[in-house]
Coordinates of C-alpha atoms and ligand atoms in Angstrom, one line a residue:
Chain A
M857 CA 0.0 0.0 0.0
A858 CA 1.5 3.3 -1.1
L859 CA -0.9 5.7 0.5
E860 CA -3.9 5.3 2.8
F861 CA -6.3 7.7 4.5
R862 CA -8.1 6.1 7.5
S863 CA -11.2 8.0 8.6
V864 CA -9.3 11.3 8.3
T865 CA -11.0 14.5 9.6
K866 CA -9.3 17.9 9.6
E867 CA -10.6 20.9 11.4
F868 CA -9.2 24.4 11.2
T869 CA -9.6 27.1 13.7
T870 CA -10.4 30.2 11.8
G871 CA -9.3 33.7 12.6
T872 CA -12.6 34.4 14.4
G873 CA -12.1 31.4 16.6
Q874 CA -14.7 29.2 15.0
N875 CA -14.0 25.6 14.0
L876 CA -14.1 24.8 10.3
V877 CA -14.3 21.2 9.2
A878 CA -12.3 21.1 6.0
V879 CA -12.6 17.3 5.3
N880 CA -14.7 14.8 7.1
D881 CA -14.1 11.0 7.5
I882 CA -12.0 10.5 4.4
N883 CA -11.1 6.9 3.5
F884 CA -9.1 5.8 0.5
R885 CA -6.2 3.9 -0.6
V886 CA -3.7 4.3 -3.5
N887 CA -1.8 1.3 -4.7
E888 CA 1.8 1.3 -5.7
G889 CA 2.4 2.7 -9.1
E890 CA -1.2 3.9 -9.4
F891 CA -2.2 7.3 -10.7
V892 CA -5.2 8.6 -8.7
S893 CA -6.9 12.0 -9.2
V894 CA -9.0 13.9 -6.7
V895 CA -11.6 16.2 -8.0
G896 CA -14.1 18.3 -6.1
P897 CA -15.6 21.7 -5.7
S898 CA -13.4 24.6 -4.7
G899 CA -12.7 24.7 -1.0
C900 CA -13.7 21.1 -0.3
G901 CA -10.3 20.3 1.2
K902 CA -8.3 18.9 -1.7
S903 CA -5.2 20.9 -0.9
T904 CA -5.7 19.9 2.8
I905 CA -5.5 16.3 1.8
L906 CA -2.2 17.0 0.0
S907 CA -0.7 18.9 2.9
M908 CA -1.6 16.1 5.3
T909 CA 0.0 13.5 3.0
A910 CA 3.1 15.7 2.9
G911 CA 3.1 15.8 6.7
L912 CA 2.8 19.6 6.8
Y913 CA 0.0 19.3 9.3
Q914 CA -1.7 16.5 11.2
P915 CA -5.2 15.2 10.8
T916 CA -7.6 16.2 13.7
Q917 CA -8.8 12.6 13.7
G918 CA -7.8 9.5 11.8
E919 CA -4.5 8.5 10.3
V920 CA -2.5 8.9 7.1
F921 CA -0.2 6.1 6.0
V922 CA 2.5 6.5 3.4
S923 CA 4.4 3.3 2.5
D924 CA 3.0 1.7 5.6
D925 CA 4.5 4.4 7.9
R926 CA 2.1 6.7 9.8
V927 CA 2.7 10.2 8.6
S928 CA 3.8 12.3 11.6
G929 CA 5.7 15.1 9.9
P930 CA 7.5 16.0 6.7
N931 CA 9.1 12.8 5.4
A932 CA 11.3 11.6 2.6
H933 CA 8.6 9.4 1.0
V934 CA 6.7 12.3 -0.5
G935 CA 7.4 14.9 -3.1
F936 CA 4.9 17.6 -3.9
M937 CA 4.3 20.2 -6.5
L938 CA 1.8 23.1 -6.6
Q939 CA 0.2 25.3 -9.1
K940 CA 3.0 27.8 -8.4
D941 CA 6.3 26.4 -9.5
L942 CA 8.0 27.5 -6.3
L943 CA 11.3 27.7 -7.9
L944 CA 13.8 29.8 -6.0
P945 CA 14.4 32.8 -8.3
W946 CA 18.0 33.4 -7.1
R947 CA 19.1 29.9 -8.1
N948 CA 19.6 28.6 -11.6
I949 CA 17.6 25.7 -12.7
V950 CA 20.0 22.9 -11.9
S951 CA 20.6 24.2 -8.3
N952 CA 16.8 24.5 -8.0
V953 CA 16.5 20.8 -8.8
E954 CA 19.2 20.1 -6.3
F955 CA 17.4 22.0 -3.6
G956 CA 15.5 19.0 -2.3
L957 CA 18.6 16.9 -2.0
E958 CA 20.6 19.3 0.0
A959 CA 19.0 18.6 3.4
R960 CA 19.3 14.8 2.7
G961 CA 23.0 14.4 2.9
V962 CA 23.5 13.6 -0.7
A963 CA 27.1 14.4 -1.8
K964 CA 27.6 17.4 -4.0
S965 CA 28.7 15.6 -7.1
E966 CA 25.9 13.1 -6.8
R967 CA 23.4 15.9 -6.4
R968 CA 24.6 17.5 -9.6
D969 CA 24.4 14.1 -11.5
R970 CA 21.0 13.4 -10.2
A971 CA 19.7 16.9 -11.0
M972 CA 21.1 16.7 -14.5
A973 CA 19.5 13.3 -15.1
E974 CA 16.1 14.6 -14.0
L975 CA 16.4 17.7 -16.1
K976 CA 17.1 15.5 -19.1
R977 CA 14.2 13.3 -18.3
C978 CA 12.0 16.4 -18.1
H979 CA 13.2 17.7 -21.4
L980 CA 15.2 20.6 -19.9
A981 CA 18.7 19.6 -20.9
G982 CA 20.6 22.7 -21.9
F983 CA 18.7 25.0 -19.6
E984 CA 20.5 24.1 -16.4
N985 CA 22.2 27.4 -16.1
H986 CA 19.2 29.5 -16.9
Y987 CA 17.4 31.4 -14.1
P988 CA 13.7 30.8 -13.5
Y989 CA 12.7 34.2 -15.0
Q990 CA 14.3 33.1 -18.3
L991 CA 12.0 30.1 -18.7
S992 CA 8.3 29.9 -19.8
G993 CA 5.6 28.9 -17.4
G994 CA 5.5 25.3 -18.9
M995 CA 9.3 25.0 -18.6
R996 CA 9.2 26.2 -15.0
Q997 CA 6.6 23.5 -14.1
R998 CA 8.8 20.9 -15.8
A999 CA 11.7 22.1 -13.7
A1000 CA 9.5 21.8 -10.6
L1001 CA 8.7 18.3 -11.6
A1002 CA 12.4 17.5 -12.0
R1003 CA 13.0 18.9 -8.5
T1004 CA 10.2 16.7 -7.2
L1005 CA 11.5 13.6 -8.9
A1006 CA 15.1 14.2 -7.9
I1007 CA 14.5 13.3 -4.3
K1008 CA 13.2 9.9 -5.6
P1009 CA 10.0 10.1 -3.7
E1010 CA 7.7 7.0 -3.4
I1011 CA 4.7 9.2 -4.0
V1012 CA 4.3 12.3 -6.1
L1013 CA 1.6 14.8 -5.1
L1014 CA 0.5 17.3 -7.7
D1015 CA -1.8 20.1 -6.7
E1016 CA -3.3 21.6 -9.8
P1017 CA 0.1 21.8 -11.5
F1018 CA -1.4 22.7 -14.9
S1019 CA -4.1 25.2 -14.0
A1020 CA -2.0 28.3 -14.5
L1021 CA -1.1 27.3 -18.1
D1022 CA -2.8 28.1 -21.4
A1023 CA -4.8 25.3 -23.0
Q1024 CA -2.1 24.2 -25.5
T1025 CA 0.8 24.2 -23.1
K1026 CA -1.4 22.3 -20.7
L1027 CA -2.0 19.5 -23.1
L1028 CA 1.6 19.2 -24.0
L1029 CA 2.7 19.3 -20.4
Q1030 CA 0.1 16.8 -19.3
N1031 CA 1.5 14.5 -21.9
S1032 CA 5.1 15.0 -20.8
F1033 CA 4.3 14.6 -17.1
A1034 CA 2.3 11.4 -17.8
G1035 CA 5.1 10.0 -19.8
T1036 CA 7.7 10.8 -17.2
I1037 CA 5.5 9.5 -14.3
A1038 CA 4.8 6.2 -16.2
Q1039 CA 8.5 5.9 -17.0
T1040 CA 9.5 6.2 -13.3
G1041 CA 6.5 4.1 -12.1
K1042 CA 5.8 6.6 -9.3
T1043 CA 2.6 6.5 -7.3
T1044 CA 0.8 9.7 -8.0
L1045 CA -2.0 11.7 -6.5
L1046 CA -3.2 14.5 -8.7
I1047 CA -5.5 17.2 -7.4
T1048 CA -7.4 19.0 -10.1
H1049 CA -10.7 20.7 -10.9
D1050 CA -10.3 19.9 -14.6
L1051 CA -12.5 16.8 -15.2
A1052 CA -11.0 16.0 -18.6
E1053 CA -7.5 16.2 -17.1
A1054 CA -8.5 13.7 -14.4
V1055 CA -9.9 11.2 -17.0
L1056 CA -6.9 11.6 -19.3
M1057 CA -4.3 11.1 -16.7
S1058 CA -5.6 8.7 -14.1
D1059 CA -6.2 5.1 -13.3
R1060 CA -8.8 6.0 -10.8
I1061 CA -10.7 9.2 -9.8
L1062 CA -11.9 10.2 -6.3
V1063 CA -14.8 12.6 -6.3
L1064 CA -15.2 14.8 -3.2
S1065 CA -18.3 16.5 -2.0
E1066 CA -18.6 20.2 -1.0
R1067 CA -17.0 21.2 2.3
P1068 CA -16.7 19.3 4.6
G1069 CA -15.2 17.1 1.8
T1070 CA -15.8 13.5 1.9
V1071 CA -15.4 10.9 -0.9
V1072 CA -18.7 10.5 -2.7
A1073 CA -17.6 8.4 -5.6
E1074 CA -14.7 6.4 -6.9
I1075 CA -14.4 5.9 -10.6
K1076 CA -12.1 3.5 -12.2
V1077 CA -10.9 4.7 -15.6
D1078 CA -10.7 1.7 -17.8
L1079 CA -8.8 3.1 -20.7
P1080 CA -5.4 2.4 -22.2
H1081 CA -2.5 4.9 -22.7
R1082 CA -2.3 6.4 -19.3
E1083 CA 1.2 7.4 -20.2
E1084 CA 0.0 9.4 -23.2
P1085 CA -3.0 11.6 -22.5
L1086 CA -2.9 13.0 -26.0
R1087 CA -3.9 9.6 -27.3
R1088 CA -6.6 9.1 -24.7
R1089 CA -8.0 12.4 -25.6
V1090 CA -9.5 11.2 -28.9
M1091 CA -11.2 8.2 -27.3
P1092 CA -15.0 8.5 -27.3
E1093 CA -15.3 7.1 -23.7
V1094 CA -13.5 10.1 -22.3
S1095 CA -16.6 12.3 -22.4
D1096 CA -18.7 9.5 -20.8
Y1097 CA -16.3 9.4 -17.9
A1098 CA -16.3 13.2 -17.6
A1099 CA -20.1 13.2 -17.7
Q1100 CA -20.2 10.6 -14.9
I1101 CA -18.0 12.7 -12.6
F1102 CA -20.0 15.8 -13.5
K1103 CA -23.1 14.0 -12.4
H1104 CA -21.6 13.1 -9.0
L1105 CA -20.5 16.7 -8.5
K1106 CA -23.9 18.1 -9.5
L1107 CA -25.8 15.7 -7.3
E1108 CA -23.9 16.9 -4.3
E1109 CA -24.5 20.5 -5.2
K1110 CA -28.2 19.9 -5.2
A1111 CA -28.2 18.1 -2.0
I1112 CA -26.7 21.1 -0.2
Chain B
M1027 CA 19.8 28.8 -26.1
E1028 CA 21.8 30.4 -28.9
A1029 CA 18.9 32.7 -29.7
G1030 CA 18.5 33.6 -26.0
A1031 CA 22.2 34.6 -25.8
A1032 CA 22.0 36.7 -29.0
A1033 CA 18.9 38.6 -28.2
P1034 CA 20.2 40.8 -25.4
A1035 CA 23.2 41.8 -27.5
K1036 CA 20.9 43.1 -30.2
V1037 CA 18.8 45.3 -27.9
N1038 CA 21.9 46.6 -26.3
K1039 CA 22.8 49.1 -29.1
P1040 CA 19.8 51.4 -28.8
A1041 CA 20.0 51.0 -25.1
M1042 CA 23.6 52.3 -25.1
T1043 CA 22.7 55.2 -27.4
A1044 CA 19.9 56.1 -25.0
Q1045 CA 22.3 55.9 -22.1
R1046 CA 24.8 58.2 -23.8
N1047 CA 22.0 60.7 -24.5
T1048 CA 21.0 60.8 -20.9
L1049 CA 24.6 61.2 -19.8
V1050 CA 25.2 64.1 -22.3
A1051 CA 22.0 65.8 -21.1
S1052 CA 23.0 65.4 -17.4
L1053 CA 26.4 66.8 -18.0
G1054 CA 25.0 69.7 -20.1
L1055 CA 22.6 70.5 -17.3
L1056 CA 25.5 70.5 -14.8
A1057 CA 27.6 72.8 -16.9
L1058 CA 24.6 75.2 -17.2
V1059 CA 24.1 75.3 -13.5
L1060 CA 27.8 75.9 -12.8
L1061 CA 27.8 78.7 -15.4
A1062 CA 24.8 80.3 -13.8
W1063 CA 26.3 80.0 -10.4
Q1064 CA 29.5 81.6 -11.6
F1065 CA 28.0 84.6 -13.4
L1066 CA 24.5 85.2 -12.1
P1067 CA 25.3 86.3 -8.5
P1068 CA 27.9 89.0 -9.5
A1069 CA 25.5 90.2 -12.2
L1070 CA 22.7 90.6 -9.6
D1071 CA 25.1 92.2 -7.1
V1072 CA 24.8 89.4 -4.5
P1073 CA 27.8 89.8 -2.2
K1074 CA 30.4 87.0 -1.9
F1075 CA 29.7 86.2 1.7
I1076 CA 26.1 85.3 0.7
I1077 CA 26.7 83.4 -2.5
P1078 CA 30.3 82.9 -3.5
T1079 CA 30.9 82.0 -7.1
V1080 CA 32.3 78.7 -8.4
T1081 CA 35.8 80.1 -8.6
D1082 CA 35.6 81.6 -5.1
C1083 CA 34.6 78.2 -3.8
L1084 CA 37.5 76.5 -5.7
A1085 CA 40.0 79.1 -4.3
E1086 CA 38.6 78.5 -0.8
M1087 CA 38.8 74.8 -1.4
K1088 CA 42.6 75.2 -2.1
R1089 CA 43.0 77.3 1.0
M1090 CA 41.1 74.8 3.2
W1091 CA 43.2 72.0 1.8
A1092 CA 46.4 73.9 2.7
Q1093 CA 45.4 75.6 6.0
E1094 CA 42.4 73.8 7.5
G1095 CA 43.5 70.2 7.1
L1096 CA 40.6 69.5 4.7
L1097 CA 41.8 66.0 3.8
G1098 CA 41.8 65.0 7.4
H1099 CA 38.3 66.3 8.0
T1100 CA 37.0 64.7 4.9
L1101 CA 38.5 61.3 5.6
S1102 CA 37.2 61.5 9.2
T1103 CA 33.7 62.1 8.0
A1104 CA 34.0 59.4 5.4
L1105 CA 35.3 56.9 7.9
Y1106 CA 32.5 57.6 10.4
T1107 CA 29.9 57.5 7.7
V1108 CA 31.0 54.1 6.5
L1109 CA 31.5 52.8 10.1
G1110 CA 28.1 54.1 11.3
F1111 CA 26.5 52.7 8.2
A1112 CA 28.1 49.3 8.6
I1113 CA 27.3 49.0 12.3
G1114 CA 23.8 50.4 12.0
S1115 CA 22.8 48.3 9.1
L1116 CA 24.3 45.1 10.6
L1117 CA 22.4 45.7 13.8
G1118 CA 19.2 46.5 11.9
A1119 CA 19.5 43.4 9.7
V1120 CA 20.3 41.1 12.6
I1121 CA 17.5 42.3 14.8
G1122 CA 15.1 42.4 11.8
Y1123 CA 15.8 38.8 11.1
L1124 CA 15.5 37.8 14.7
L1125 CA 12.2 39.6 15.1
G1126 CA 11.1 38.2 11.8
M1127 CA 11.5 34.7 13.2
S1128 CA 9.6 35.3 16.3
E1129 CA 6.1 36.5 15.8
F1130 CA 5.6 37.0 19.5
W1131 CA 8.5 39.4 20.0
E1132 CA 7.7 41.2 16.8
K1133 CA 4.2 41.9 18.1
V1134 CA 5.5 42.9 21.6
L1135 CA 8.1 45.3 20.2
S1136 CA 6.3 46.7 17.1
P1137 CA 4.7 49.8 18.8
Y1138 CA 8.1 50.8 20.3
I1139 CA 9.8 50.2 17.0
L1140 CA 7.2 52.5 15.3
A1141 CA 7.7 55.2 18.0
L1142 CA 11.4 55.1 17.7
Q1143 CA 11.2 55.1 14.0
I1144 CA 9.1 58.3 14.0
A1145 CA 11.2 60.0 16.7
P1146 CA 13.7 62.4 15.0
K1147 CA 17.0 60.5 15.6
V1148 CA 19.2 63.5 15.1
A1149 CA 17.6 65.2 18.1
F1150 CA 19.4 62.6 20.2
A1151 CA 22.8 64.1 19.3
P1152 CA 23.0 66.6 22.3
L1153 CA 22.0 63.8 24.7
F1154 CA 24.8 61.6 23.4
I1155 CA 27.3 64.4 23.8
M1156 CA 26.1 64.9 27.4
W1157 CA 26.6 61.2 28.0
F1158 CA 29.8 60.5 26.1
G1159 CA 31.5 63.9 25.8
Y1160 CA 33.1 65.6 22.9
N1161 CA 34.5 62.6 21.1
A1162 CA 33.6 60.4 18.1
M1163 CA 31.1 58.4 20.1
P1164 CA 28.1 60.7 19.8
K1165 CA 28.3 61.1 16.0
L1166 CA 28.8 57.4 15.6
L1167 CA 25.8 56.7 17.8
V1168 CA 23.5 59.1 15.9
T1169 CA 24.6 57.5 12.6
V1170 CA 24.0 54.0 13.9
L1171 CA 20.6 55.0 15.2
I1172 CA 19.5 56.7 12.0
V1173 CA 20.7 53.9 9.8
F1174 CA 19.3 51.2 12.0
F1175 CA 15.6 51.7 11.4
P1176 CA 15.1 51.7 7.6
V1177 CA 17.1 48.4 7.5
L1178 CA 15.2 46.9 10.4
V1179 CA 11.8 47.8 9.0
N1180 CA 12.6 46.6 5.5
V1181 CA 13.9 43.3 6.7
L1182 CA 11.0 42.8 9.0
Q1183 CA 8.5 43.6 6.3
A1184 CA 10.2 41.2 4.0
M1185 CA 10.3 38.4 6.6
R1186 CA 6.6 38.8 7.1
T1187 CA 5.9 38.4 3.4
V1188 CA 8.1 35.4 2.6
D1189 CA 6.0 32.9 0.5
R1190 CA 4.4 30.4 3.0
D1191 CA 4.3 27.8 0.3
L1192 CA 8.1 28.2 -0.3
V1193 CA 8.7 27.6 3.4
N1194 CA 6.4 24.6 3.4
L1195 CA 8.2 23.2 0.4
A1196 CA 11.5 23.6 2.4
R1197 CA 9.9 21.9 5.4
A1198 CA 8.7 19.0 3.2
Y1199 CA 12.3 18.6 2.1
N1200 CA 13.3 18.2 5.7
L1201 CA 15.2 21.5 6.0
S1202 CA 16.0 22.6 9.5
R1203 CA 14.7 25.9 10.9
W1204 CA 18.2 27.3 10.3
G1205 CA 18.3 25.8 6.8
I1206 CA 15.0 27.4 5.9
F1207 CA 16.3 30.7 7.1
L1208 CA 19.5 30.5 5.1
K1209 CA 18.2 29.0 1.9
V1210 CA 14.7 30.4 1.7
E1211 CA 13.9 33.4 4.0
M1212 CA 17.2 35.2 3.8
P1213 CA 17.5 35.2 0.0
S1214 CA 13.8 36.1 -0.3
T1215 CA 14.4 39.2 1.7
M1216 CA 17.4 40.3 -0.3
P1217 CA 15.6 42.8 -2.5
N1218 CA 14.1 44.5 0.6
L1219 CA 17.3 44.4 2.5
M1220 CA 19.1 46.0 -0.4
A1221 CA 16.4 48.7 -0.7
G1222 CA 16.8 49.4 3.0
L1223 CA 20.5 49.7 2.8
R1224 CA 20.2 52.1 -0.1
I1225 CA 18.0 54.4 2.0
A1226 CA 20.2 54.0 5.0
S1227 CA 23.3 55.0 3.0
T1228 CA 21.8 58.4 2.3
L1229 CA 20.8 58.8 5.9
A1230 CA 24.3 57.9 7.2
V1231 CA 25.7 61.1 5.9
I1232 CA 23.0 63.1 7.7
G1233 CA 23.8 61.3 11.0
V1234 CA 27.5 62.0 10.9
T1235 CA 27.0 65.6 9.8
V1236 CA 24.6 66.4 12.6
G1237 CA 26.9 64.7 15.1
E1238 CA 29.8 66.8 13.9
L1239 CA 27.7 70.0 13.8
V1240 CA 26.6 69.7 17.3
G1241 CA 29.9 68.8 18.9
G1242 CA 33.5 68.1 18.2
N1243 CA 36.3 69.7 16.2
T1244 CA 36.7 67.3 13.3
G1245 CA 34.9 66.5 10.2
L1246 CA 33.0 68.3 7.4
G1247 CA 30.1 69.0 9.8
F1248 CA 32.5 70.8 12.1
L1249 CA 33.8 72.8 9.1
I1250 CA 30.2 73.8 8.3
S1251 CA 29.5 75.2 11.8
Y1252 CA 33.0 76.8 11.9
G1253 CA 32.6 78.4 8.4
G1254 CA 29.1 79.5 9.3
G1255 CA 30.5 81.2 12.5
Q1256 CA 33.0 83.1 10.4
A1257 CA 30.5 84.1 7.7
N1258 CA 32.6 82.1 5.3
A1259 CA 29.9 80.8 2.9
A1260 CA 32.4 79.3 0.5
M1261 CA 33.7 77.0 3.2
V1262 CA 30.1 75.9 4.0
F1263 CA 29.4 75.3 0.3
N1264 CA 32.6 73.3 -0.1
A1265 CA 31.8 71.1 3.0
I1266 CA 28.3 70.5 1.7
V1267 CA 29.7 69.4 -1.7
L1268 CA 32.1 67.1 -0.1
L1269 CA 29.5 65.6 2.1
T1270 CA 27.3 65.0 -1.0
V1271 CA 30.3 63.3 -2.7
I1272 CA 30.8 60.9 0.3
G1273 CA 27.1 60.0 0.3
F1274 CA 27.0 59.6 -3.4
L1275 CA 30.0 57.3 -3.4
L1276 CA 28.5 55.1 -0.7
Y1277 CA 25.2 55.0 -2.6
T1278 CA 27.0 54.1 -5.9
V1279 CA 28.9 51.3 -4.2
L1280 CA 25.6 49.9 -2.8
V1281 CA 23.8 50.1 -6.2
R1282 CA 26.7 48.1 -7.7
I1283 CA 26.5 45.5 -5.0
E1284 CA 22.8 45.4 -5.4
E1285 CA 23.1 44.8 -9.1
R1286 CA 25.4 41.9 -8.4
V1287 CA 23.3 40.4 -5.7
L1288 CA 20.0 40.7 -7.4
H1289 CA 21.2 39.7 -10.8
Y1290 CA 18.4 37.1 -11.0
L1291 CA 15.6 39.6 -11.1
P1292 CA 14.4 40.5 -14.6
K1293 CA 15.7 43.9 -15.5
A1294 CA 12.3 45.6 -15.9
Q1295 CA 11.6 45.1 -12.2
H1296 CA 14.6 47.2 -11.1
Ligands
ATP477 N1 -4.4 26.9 7.4 C1 -5.7 27.0 7.3 N2 -6.4 27.7 8.3 C2 -7.7 27.8 8.3 N3 -8.5 27.3 7.3 C3 -7.9 26.7 6.3 C4 -6.5 26.5 6.3 N4 -6.3 25.8 5.1 C5 -7.4 25.6 4.5 N5 -8.5 26.1 5.2 C6 -9.9 26.0 4.9 O1 -10.2 24.7 4.6 C7 -11.0 24.5 3.5 C8 -10.4 23.6 2.4 O2 -9.3 24.3 1.9 P1 -8.4 23.7 0.7 O3 -7.3 24.6 0.4 O4 -8.0 22.3 1.1 O5 -9.5 23.6 -0.5 P2 -9.3 23.1 -2.0 O6 -10.2 22.0 -2.2 O7 -7.9 22.9 -2.2 O8 -9.8 24.4 -2.8 P3 -9.3 24.9 -4.2 O9 -9.9 24.0 -5.2 O10 -9.9 26.3 -4.3 O11 -7.9 24.9 -4.2 C9 -11.3 26.0 3.0 O12 -12.5 26.4 3.4 C10 -10.2 26.8 3.6 O13 -10.7 28.1 3.9
MG478 MG1 -6.4 23.9 -3.4

């Protein structure tokens, strides 16, 4: 088991002192090498799920397991990536990719080798000495993926990594990410509000309800070519899946 | 990559012509002002002890060099400007970072910081003279005090606005608190720190000047009060010019350093 949420509830104390239940009684599992997407309305707690997996904060109730270890803080199993690329503007691309390795006692020369290898895998060879401002948005996200993969995480968490990009770049980047992830065999949790993206990239999709978020549906995507979303895109079943998710989301909306 | 390297070279040419034009215009303006300064006051019958001409000032400069130990005064002022600036900005930065790391102490101290920031620092000069006597200490303290706040406030402001997601990323990568400070927070605050230092550099000259005006017998500030007492306007003018030169040099050095340090910012943002 690569990732498991066991009856996880997370409450926040808001500025006014009230309690806000972000997610309620979440249960799901992700198998090794599986690509699972989480979709749900805005504010339903998707990013909260990601932060708890990364160990940035603890569930109020329940437990999160990553590679059979209970998550009790930031840990080496998990690499995450957000909509913002979070590249350090004062470092060039290759030392940005090395950033995650520095606190892990990896020797300097090995850091460089690993970073260069990841940059190559993410189609950024030749840009290692550029600074982030010299790259396009899509290239910056690829550099962020390279940084995430460089620490060799067992699980990759992606929080809407494509949502700041234009439609065309998005398709190309989805394709390149999917290829890289399939190639490395990483377990992946993708958070998105783009239903098509979820269908194109995943093995399985979890649908969350409005806040407090809870899993209302689990859809297995039975389509080939997970490693190449551009090929999945032309399959007629894609819109059926999207419609199915849509239905689940809409039903919840009416119930509230 | 090739194209990326070639592109800036191409845009450089018009940029350089534009730069030359501004330089020519600036120098032309300077020449005009100097000419007006030289010929307008005599033409309007303004006496020399009110507005001395450029040549009067230059003659006085020569005399000051020979008889008043101008070099020594200038070097002394320059030394204390740099020293006060260095100590004040170091203290400002260190305390800014410390407070930036402790929300509690920042909140506790912020009203006092604000009060001290508003208080006119130069007004402390007579007090310092009462406490430490007529030596270099008072002017150094005034300078340190006046330099301290812009640096502190800029650093503190920057520490407050460091990207939380960036800090979380560093936490997820198992960086220690110290590692997060060194690798994320400190570099993030660099643009603000440099801006604070730039402001501070211009204030440092003011601090030293006031210190020297109020007490002591060395420095350009002293020459100003001495020249003023003797109704020697040319001496005052010269001292002011030299003070400006000192401040300008310090500022220029800082801008150079800033360009180096912040090379990663796209040029348009400067
Ligand atoms: N640190 C926090 N303190 C207080 N409330 C928080 C905190 N983080 C999140 N919340 C609240 O928890 C809820 C879920 O937030 P979350 O960011 O997980 O939503 P999301 O599903 O990722 O939304 P979006 O799709 O807009 O990104 C929101 O109502 C938010 O206001
Ligand atoms: Mg979110």
